Short mmCIF file of C-alpha atoms and ligand atoms in Angstrom, two decimals:
data_model
loop_
_atom_site.label_atom_id
_atom_site.label_comp_id
_atom_site.label_asym_id
_atom_site.label_seq_id
_atom_site.Cartn_x
_atom_site.Cartn_y
_atom_site.Cartn_z
CA MET Y 2 -4.64 20.84 4.55
CA ARG Y 3 -8.03 22.57 5.58
CA LYS Y 4 -9.53 22.84 8.21
CA ALA Y 5 -13.04 21.57 6.77
CA THR Y 6 -11.33 19.26 4.49
CA PHE Y 7 -9.67 17.41 7.23
CA LEU Y 8 -12.76 16.89 9.27
CA ARG Y 9 -14.14 15.30 6.11
CA LEU Y 10 -11.53 12.79 5.56
CA LYS Y 11 -11.62 11.77 9.22
CA LEU Y 12 -15.30 11.11 8.58
CA ARG Y 13 -15.00 9.57 5.60
CA GLU Y 14 -12.60 7.00 7.51
CA ALA Y 15 -14.46 6.50 10.07
CA SER Y 16 -17.21 4.95 7.92
CA PHE Y 17 -14.94 2.88 5.85
CA ILE Y 18 -13.91 1.58 8.91
CA SER Y 19 -17.12 0.80 10.82
CA ARG Y 20 -18.07 -0.95 7.43
CA ALA Y 21 -14.97 -2.95 7.59
CA LEU Y 22 -15.51 -4.37 10.71
CA ALA Y 23 -19.38 -5.00 10.60
CA THR Y 24 -18.84 -6.80 7.62
CA SER Y 25 -15.66 -8.57 5.70
CA ARG Y 26 -16.88 -9.65 2.16
CA HIS Y 27 -15.35 -5.86 -0.32
CA PRO Y 28 -12.11 -4.91 -1.02
CA VAL Y 29 -11.59 -2.41 1.91
CA LEU Y 30 -7.93 -1.37 -0.32
CA ALA Y 31 -6.95 -1.67 -4.05
CA HIS Y 32 -3.58 -0.24 -5.04
CA LEU Y 33 -3.90 0.07 -9.08
CA ILE Y 34 -1.39 0.59 -11.06
CA PRO Y 35 -1.65 3.26 -14.53
CA MET Y 36 1.95 3.87 -14.85
CA ARG Y 37 4.45 0.80 -14.39
CA ARG Y 38 7.61 3.26 -16.08
CA CYS Y 39 9.27 5.05 -13.50
CA ASN Y 40 11.70 7.90 -13.48
CA LEU Y 41 14.06 6.93 -11.21
CA ALA Y 42 15.71 3.44 -10.60
CA CYS Y 43 15.87 3.08 -7.57
CA GLY Y 44 18.06 -0.32 -6.55
CA TYR Y 45 16.16 -2.46 -4.35
CA CYS Y 46 12.87 -1.40 -6.57
CA ASN Y 47 10.81 -4.41 -8.49
CA GLU Y 48 7.92 -1.97 -9.01
CA TYR Y 49 9.71 -0.10 -12.69
CA ASP Y 50 10.17 0.42 -15.94
CA HIS Y 51 11.74 2.75 -17.98
CA VAL Y 52 9.75 1.68 -21.36
CA SER Y 53 5.91 1.37 -20.68
CA ALA Y 54 3.41 2.98 -22.01
CA PRO Y 55 0.87 4.54 -19.27
CA VAL Y 56 -3.05 2.49 -19.27
CA ALA Y 57 -5.54 4.39 -21.74
CA LEU Y 58 -7.35 6.33 -19.36
CA GLU Y 59 -10.88 4.34 -20.52
CA VAL Y 60 -9.73 1.18 -19.15
CA VAL Y 61 -8.18 2.83 -16.24
CA LYS Y 62 -11.61 3.80 -15.77
CA HIS Y 63 -13.19 0.31 -16.17
CA ARG Y 64 -11.18 -1.25 -13.99
CA LEU Y 65 -12.00 1.90 -11.08
CA ASP Y 66 -15.48 0.96 -11.77
CA LYS Y 67 -15.14 -3.47 -11.51
CA LEU Y 68 -13.71 -1.56 -8.10
CA ALA Y 69 -16.31 0.08 -6.91
CA ALA Y 70 -19.07 -2.65 -8.32
CA LEU Y 71 -16.64 -5.32 -5.74
CA GLY Y 72 -17.27 -2.37 -2.27
CA THR Y 73 -13.69 -1.57 -2.59
CA SER Y 74 -13.56 1.67 -0.14
CA VAL Y 75 -10.29 2.73 -0.78
CA VAL Y 76 -8.10 3.24 -4.37
CA THR Y 77 -4.25 4.28 -3.81
CA ILE Y 78 -2.52 4.57 -7.32
CA SER Y 79 1.02 3.93 -7.58
CA GLY Y 80 3.36 2.41 -10.17
CA GLY Y 81 5.94 3.05 -11.24
CA GLU Y 82 6.13 6.49 -10.98
CA PRO Y 83 1.72 7.82 -11.45
CA MET Y 84 1.89 11.26 -11.61
CA MET Y 85 3.83 10.65 -14.77
CA HIS Y 86 0.34 9.31 -16.43
CA PRO Y 87 -0.66 12.44 -18.64
CA GLN Y 88 -4.89 11.28 -17.25
CA LEU Y 89 -4.07 11.00 -13.34
CA ASP Y 90 -6.39 13.92 -12.85
CA ASP Y 91 -9.50 12.20 -14.45
CA ILE Y 92 -7.95 9.11 -12.97
CA ILE Y 93 -8.28 10.01 -9.18
CA HIS Y 94 -11.69 12.58 -10.12
CA HIS Y 95 -12.84 8.92 -11.92
CA ILE Y 96 -12.30 7.44 -7.96
CA ARG Y 97 -13.04 10.12 -6.44
CA SER Y 98 -17.16 10.31 -8.50
CA ARG Y 99 -17.54 6.18 -7.89
CA ARG Y 100 -17.05 7.41 -4.18
CA MET Y 101 -13.90 6.07 -3.12
CA ILE Y 102 -11.16 7.09 -0.93
CA ALA Y 103 -8.57 8.57 -3.22
CA GLY Y 104 -5.00 8.05 -2.19
CA LEU Y 105 -0.99 7.79 -4.24
CA ILE Y 106 2.06 7.05 -3.75
CA SER Y 107 4.62 8.95 -5.60
CA ASN Y 108 8.18 9.73 -5.51
CA GLY Y 109 7.19 13.60 -5.24
CA TYR Y 110 9.63 14.57 -8.19
CA TYR Y 111 6.93 16.15 -9.92
CA PHE Y 112 5.16 18.33 -7.21
CA THR Y 113 4.77 22.22 -8.65
CA PRO Y 114 2.38 24.31 -7.58
CA GLU Y 115 0.30 24.34 -10.39
CA ARG Y 116 0.37 20.50 -10.34
CA ILE Y 117 -0.08 20.63 -6.70
CA LYS Y 118 -3.97 22.86 -7.45
CA ARG Y 119 -4.42 20.41 -10.33
CA LEU Y 120 -4.92 17.46 -8.07
CA ASN Y 121 -6.38 19.63 -5.39
CA LYS Y 122 -9.31 20.04 -7.67
CA ALA Y 123 -9.17 16.68 -8.61
CA GLY Y 124 -10.08 15.09 -5.24
CA LEU Y 125 -6.95 13.63 -3.98
CA GLU Y 126 -7.29 13.08 -0.79
CA TYR Y 127 -3.90 11.27 1.03
CA LEU Y 128 -0.57 11.13 -0.85
CA GLN Y 129 2.29 8.79 0.44
CA ILE Y 130 6.19 10.34 -0.64
CA SER Y 131 9.15 8.13 0.38
CA ILE Y 132 12.47 9.16 1.56
CA ASP Y 133 15.48 7.03 1.18
CA ASN Y 134 18.10 9.28 2.27
CA VAL Y 135 19.28 12.96 2.72
CA GLU Y 136 21.93 13.07 0.20
CA PRO Y 137 21.53 10.76 -3.22
CA ASP Y 138 23.07 7.60 -4.31
CA GLU Y 139 23.26 4.72 -5.35
CA VAL Y 140 21.33 3.20 -4.23
CA SER Y 141 18.23 6.39 -4.08
CA ARG Y 142 17.31 9.16 -5.73
CA LYS Y 143 14.56 10.32 -3.32
CA SER Y 144 16.27 12.14 -1.30
CA LEU Y 145 16.04 15.11 1.34
CA ARG Y 146 18.18 17.43 -1.02
CA VAL Y 147 16.15 16.98 -4.25
CA LEU Y 148 12.80 16.97 -2.94
CA ASP Y 149 12.68 19.34 -0.13
CA LYS Y 150 11.75 22.50 -2.71
CA LYS Y 151 9.07 19.93 -3.14
CA LEU Y 152 8.10 20.01 0.13
CA ARG Y 153 7.42 23.32 1.02
CA PHE Y 154 5.16 23.67 -1.92
CA LEU Y 155 3.00 20.95 -1.16
CA SER Y 156 2.97 22.01 3.09
CA GLU Y 157 1.87 25.62 0.82
CA PHE Y 158 -0.45 24.33 -1.25
CA ALA Y 159 -1.91 20.69 -0.82
CA ASP Y 160 -5.56 20.47 -0.15
CA PHE Y 161 -4.33 16.66 1.09
CA HIS Y 162 -3.14 14.65 3.65
CA VAL Y 163 0.37 14.74 3.27
CA ASN Y 164 2.70 11.75 4.50
CA ILE Y 165 6.20 11.15 4.77
CA ASN Y 166 7.83 7.83 5.20
CA SER Y 167 11.05 7.12 5.51
CA VAL Y 168 12.66 4.00 5.35
CA ILE Y 169 15.27 1.51 7.28
CA GLY Y 170 17.35 -1.31 5.92
CA GLY Y 171 17.76 -2.95 2.08
CA GLY Y 172 20.76 -1.16 2.47
CA ILE Y 173 19.87 1.98 2.33
CA ARG Y 174 23.77 3.74 3.24
CA ASN Y 175 23.17 6.01 6.35
CA PRO Y 176 19.79 4.96 9.55
CA ASP Y 177 20.20 8.41 11.06
CA ASP Y 178 19.22 9.95 7.36
CA ALA Y 179 15.49 8.87 8.71
CA LEU Y 180 15.33 11.19 11.28
CA THR Y 181 16.31 14.09 9.81
CA VAL Y 182 13.27 12.98 7.05
CA ALA Y 183 11.36 13.07 9.51
CA LYS Y 184 11.41 15.68 11.52
CA ARG Y 185 11.43 17.48 8.31
CA ALA Y 186 8.61 16.16 7.95
CA VAL Y 187 7.05 17.43 11.32
CA GLU Y 188 8.95 20.52 10.54
CA LEU Y 189 6.14 21.14 8.25
CA GLY Y 190 3.15 19.96 8.83
CA PHE Y 191 2.85 16.40 7.32
CA SER Y 192 2.75 12.90 9.59
CA THR Y 193 5.12 10.83 9.33
CA THR Y 194 6.05 6.85 8.73
CA VAL Y 195 8.75 4.96 8.98
CA GLY Y 196 9.21 1.04 7.31
CA VAL Y 197 11.68 -1.84 7.56
CA ILE Y 198 12.13 -2.57 3.57
CA HIS Y 199 12.87 -5.42 2.27
CA ASP Y 200 16.00 -5.95 -0.22
CA VAL Y 201 15.81 -6.33 -4.06
CA ASP Y 202 15.81 -9.71 -3.88
CA GLY Y 203 12.79 -9.65 -1.09
CA THR Y 204 14.56 -11.48 1.74
CA LEU Y 205 14.21 -9.24 5.08
CA LYS Y 206 17.57 -9.14 6.86
CA PRO Y 207 17.08 -7.72 10.82
CA LEU Y 208 18.34 -3.96 11.27
CA SER Y 209 21.58 -3.57 12.87
CA ALA Y 210 21.58 -1.95 16.09
CA LYS Y 211 22.50 1.13 15.19
CA GLU Y 212 19.38 1.34 12.56
CA LYS Y 213 16.57 -0.38 15.44
CA GLU Y 214 17.61 2.94 17.76
CA ILE Y 215 16.99 5.01 14.88
CA PHE Y 216 14.19 3.06 13.59
CA GLN Y 217 12.76 3.33 17.89
CA GLN Y 218 13.46 7.51 17.62
CA VAL Y 219 11.67 7.66 14.71
CA LYS Y 220 8.92 6.22 15.53
CA LYS Y 221 7.98 8.37 18.51
CA LEU Y 222 7.92 11.34 16.08
CA GLY Y 223 5.82 10.02 13.95
CA ASN Y 224 2.02 9.41 13.20
CA LYS Y 225 1.19 7.73 16.77
CA ASP Y 226 -2.26 5.57 14.85
CA HIS Y 227 -0.01 3.85 12.96
CA ALA Y 228 2.94 3.28 15.65
CA ARG Y 229 -0.04 1.58 16.94
CA LEU Y 230 -0.95 0.17 14.03
CA ASN Y 231 2.19 -1.53 12.84
CA TRP Y 232 3.74 -3.52 16.36
CA PHE Y 233 4.39 -6.11 13.72
CA GLN Y 234 7.33 -3.95 12.50
CA ASP Y 235 8.93 -4.80 15.98
CA SER Y 236 9.04 -8.15 15.45
CA ILE Y 237 10.76 -7.91 11.86
CA ALA Y 238 13.34 -5.64 13.13
CA GLU Y 239 14.53 -7.69 15.65
CA GLY Y 240 14.20 -10.88 12.00
CA LYS Y 241 12.27 -12.69 13.86
CA PRO Y 242 8.54 -13.35 11.92
CA TYR Y 243 5.37 -12.26 12.64
CA ASN Y 244 1.99 -14.61 13.57
CA TRP Y 245 -0.92 -12.50 11.74
CA ARG Y 246 -3.90 -12.95 8.36
CA CYS Y 247 -2.91 -11.91 5.32
CA ARG Y 248 -6.54 -11.10 3.81
CA ALA Y 249 -4.54 -10.29 0.05
CA GLY Y 250 -6.29 -11.49 -3.00
CA ALA Y 251 -9.74 -9.52 -0.41
CA ARG Y 252 -9.70 -6.99 1.52
CA TYR Y 253 -6.96 -6.00 -0.19
CA LEU Y 254 -5.99 -6.10 -4.14
CA TYR Y 255 -2.89 -5.23 -6.11
CA ILE Y 256 -3.66 -4.31 -9.71
CA CYS Y 257 -1.52 -3.95 -12.23
CA GLU Y 258 -1.05 -1.95 -15.58
CA ASP Y 259 -2.41 -5.10 -17.16
CA GLY Y 260 -5.37 -5.36 -15.36
CA LEU Y 261 -4.79 -8.31 -13.40
CA VAL Y 262 -5.74 -9.31 -9.22
CA HIS Y 263 -2.51 -10.45 -7.51
CA TRP Y 264 -1.45 -10.79 -3.66
CA CYS Y 265 -0.10 -8.22 -3.46
CA SER Y 266 3.57 -5.79 -5.15
CA GLN Y 267 5.82 -8.94 -3.65
CA GLN Y 268 4.03 -11.54 -5.21
CA ARG Y 269 2.63 -10.65 -8.79
CA GLY Y 270 1.66 -13.74 -9.95
CA TYR Y 271 -0.80 -15.05 -7.65
CA PRO Y 272 -3.33 -15.39 -8.10
CA GLY Y 273 -2.74 -13.42 -11.75
CA ILE Y 274 -7.07 -14.03 -12.52
CA PRO Y 275 -8.12 -10.55 -14.77
CA LEU Y 276 -9.75 -7.69 -12.23
CA ASP Y 277 -13.21 -8.25 -14.83
CA GLN Y 278 -13.57 -11.97 -14.06
CA TYR Y 279 -13.15 -11.39 -10.56
CA THR Y 280 -15.03 -13.12 -7.78
CA MET Y 281 -16.41 -13.55 -4.99
CA GLU Y 282 -15.73 -17.08 -5.08
CA ASP Y 283 -12.34 -15.82 -5.56
CA PHE Y 284 -12.03 -13.63 -2.71
CA ASP Y 285 -13.83 -15.85 -0.45
CA ARG Y 286 -11.14 -18.07 -1.39
CA GLU Y 287 -7.59 -16.04 -1.45
CA TYR Y 288 -9.46 -14.40 1.85
CA ASN Y 289 -9.58 -17.79 4.04
CA THR Y 290 -6.06 -19.27 2.30
CA GLU Y 291 -2.81 -18.73 4.81
CA LYS Y 292 -0.27 -16.96 2.73
CA TRP Y 293 3.30 -18.81 2.98
CA CYS Y 294 5.02 -15.17 2.74
CA ALA Y 295 3.40 -13.97 5.80
CA PRO Y 296 5.49 -14.08 8.62
CA THR Y 297 7.89 -11.74 7.14
CA CYS Y 298 6.62 -9.62 5.19
CA THR Y 299 6.99 -6.30 5.60
CA LEU Y 300 4.37 -4.54 3.83
CA GLN Y 301 2.77 -1.82 6.22
CA CYS Y 302 -0.60 -1.09 4.39
CA VAL Y 303 -1.87 -5.00 3.63
CA HIS Y 304 -0.74 -5.64 7.37
CA GLN Y 305 -2.99 -2.56 8.88
CA VAL Y 306 -5.67 -4.07 6.56
CA GLY Y 307 -5.20 -7.51 7.82
CA ILE Y 308 -5.27 -5.73 11.96
CA LEU Y 309 -9.72 -5.45 10.55
CA ASP Y 310 -10.09 -9.19 10.58
CA ASN Y 311 -7.21 -10.64 12.66
CA TRP Y 312 -9.42 -11.05 15.08
CA ARG Y 313 -11.39 -13.47 13.29
CA HIS Y 314 -11.86 -15.85 11.13
CA PRO Y 315 -8.59 -18.46 11.34
CA GLN Y 316 -7.70 -18.95 7.84
CA LYS Y 317 -6.47 -22.55 6.25
CA THR Y 318 -3.30 -23.87 3.87
CA PRO Y 319 -3.28 -24.09 0.79
CA ALA Y 320 -3.94 -27.79 0.89
CA GLN Y 321 -6.89 -27.36 3.74
CA MET Y 322 -8.05 -25.23 1.02
CA ALA Y 323 -7.95 -27.48 -1.96
CA GLN Y 324 -8.99 -30.16 -0.34
CA GLU Y 325 -12.46 -28.49 0.96
CA ARG Y 326 -13.38 -27.80 -2.85
CA ALA Y 327 -12.32 -31.45 -3.73
CA THR Y 328 -14.67 -32.46 -0.92
CA GLN Y 329 -17.26 -30.58 -1.83
CA HIS Y 330 -16.88 -31.92 -5.38
CA ASN Y 331 -17.17 -35.21 -4.29
CA PRO Y 332 -18.01 -35.87 -0.63
CA GLN Y 333 -16.67 -39.14 -0.19
CA ILE Y 334 -13.54 -37.40 0.28
CA PRO Y 335 -12.90 -37.63 3.96
CA GLN Y 336 -11.03 -34.78 5.56
CA ILE Y 337 -7.71 -34.69 6.38
CA SER Y 338 -8.92 -33.99 9.59
CA GLN Y 339 -10.87 -37.86 9.18
CA ILE Y 340 -7.33 -39.66 7.58
CA GLN Y 341 -5.36 -38.42 11.12
CA GLU Y 342 -7.56 -40.16 13.32
S1 SF4 S 420 10.78 5.43 -7.49
FE1 SF4 S 420 9.57 3.66 -6.64
S2 SF4 S 420 8.21 3.26 -8.43
FE2 SF4 S 420 10.98 4.70 -9.27
S3 SF4 S 420 12.46 3.32 -9.17
FE3 SF4 S 420 12.07 3.83 -6.68
S4 SF4 S 420 10.84 2.43 -5.80
FE4 SF4 S 420 10.17 1.87 -7.20
S1 SF4 S 421 2.05 -11.76 3.40
FE1 SF4 S 421 2.85 -9.75 2.66
S2 SF4 S 421 3.79 -10.65 0.69
FE2 SF4 S 421 2.32 -12.21 1.18
S3 SF4 S 421 1.14 -12.06 -0.32
FE3 SF4 S 421 0.81 -10.59 1.81
S4 SF4 S 421 1.06 -8.57 1.58
FE4 SF4 S 421 1.81 -10.48 -0.12
#
């Protein structure tokens, strides 16, 4: 990444963080899925299929326009495998033309020098690749041996920030691999992070003693800012619940290929409202409602967005929120607190 591009990106980051701290009434990060299809089939993943068609460019652009109208700061294109979308460059270009930060999450298989140069030209600003192991196995083929050549291409040609995420847990056979992946990422000039992943059924299992030791070593090698923002992972690694305020459905949005807003990739179906019809009333309801799944949640990006508001606006349980709505419509209904007195 050129120095000028790096400095410009840091300025844009500082600006969206100051804006997010100044006001809580806009989405900070949206994950948008233009392609559910994937070329791989990782054993722990519930976010792909092998059949669906790419979402039409005009439909994606319309969704991006709505995200821009809501005041969204960052849009990350995810999947499935978004590099399989034939008009990915146009999608990235449209994100930038609406003055939002453009990110991409990919399994890395489709990077060639020519493709990387096209992404530079489209205006991509962030790329994250998760690498699960050194040698491919039956759980995952997102493997360093397969992807090393692609990483060298990225190191040489990418004019965007590249982060390599290694993973621990979720049935990944050899935890030492996370350390090998992180060392290679640093060697190639990328930032590196480590994630504790959930099992195929979405449940969290505590890490073994060996996994915990590797987890701490990889964290030391990695992005210091990221490590500071991810202290929740220490609790999760111990299998302990973590107390935080998930702002999914408000500050963080997950937009599926059908254009519906969901809390996140792991809680699809809630609230399940079309983005087109999403209002600030929906935003406020989700911002203020406690999420039952928060204590064991492993989704790093949603935790990071949550930090911006953890210090303000305590959340209410769904029952309290429903009671509040009912009281607004009929002021004679007593509040839960009055019943308890
Ligand atoms: S590459 Fe990503 S989307 Fe595809 S199966 Fe693996 S984890 Fe899922
Ligand atoms: S707590 Fe985690 S799993 Fe639950 S809605 Fe928030 S991001 Fe999704």
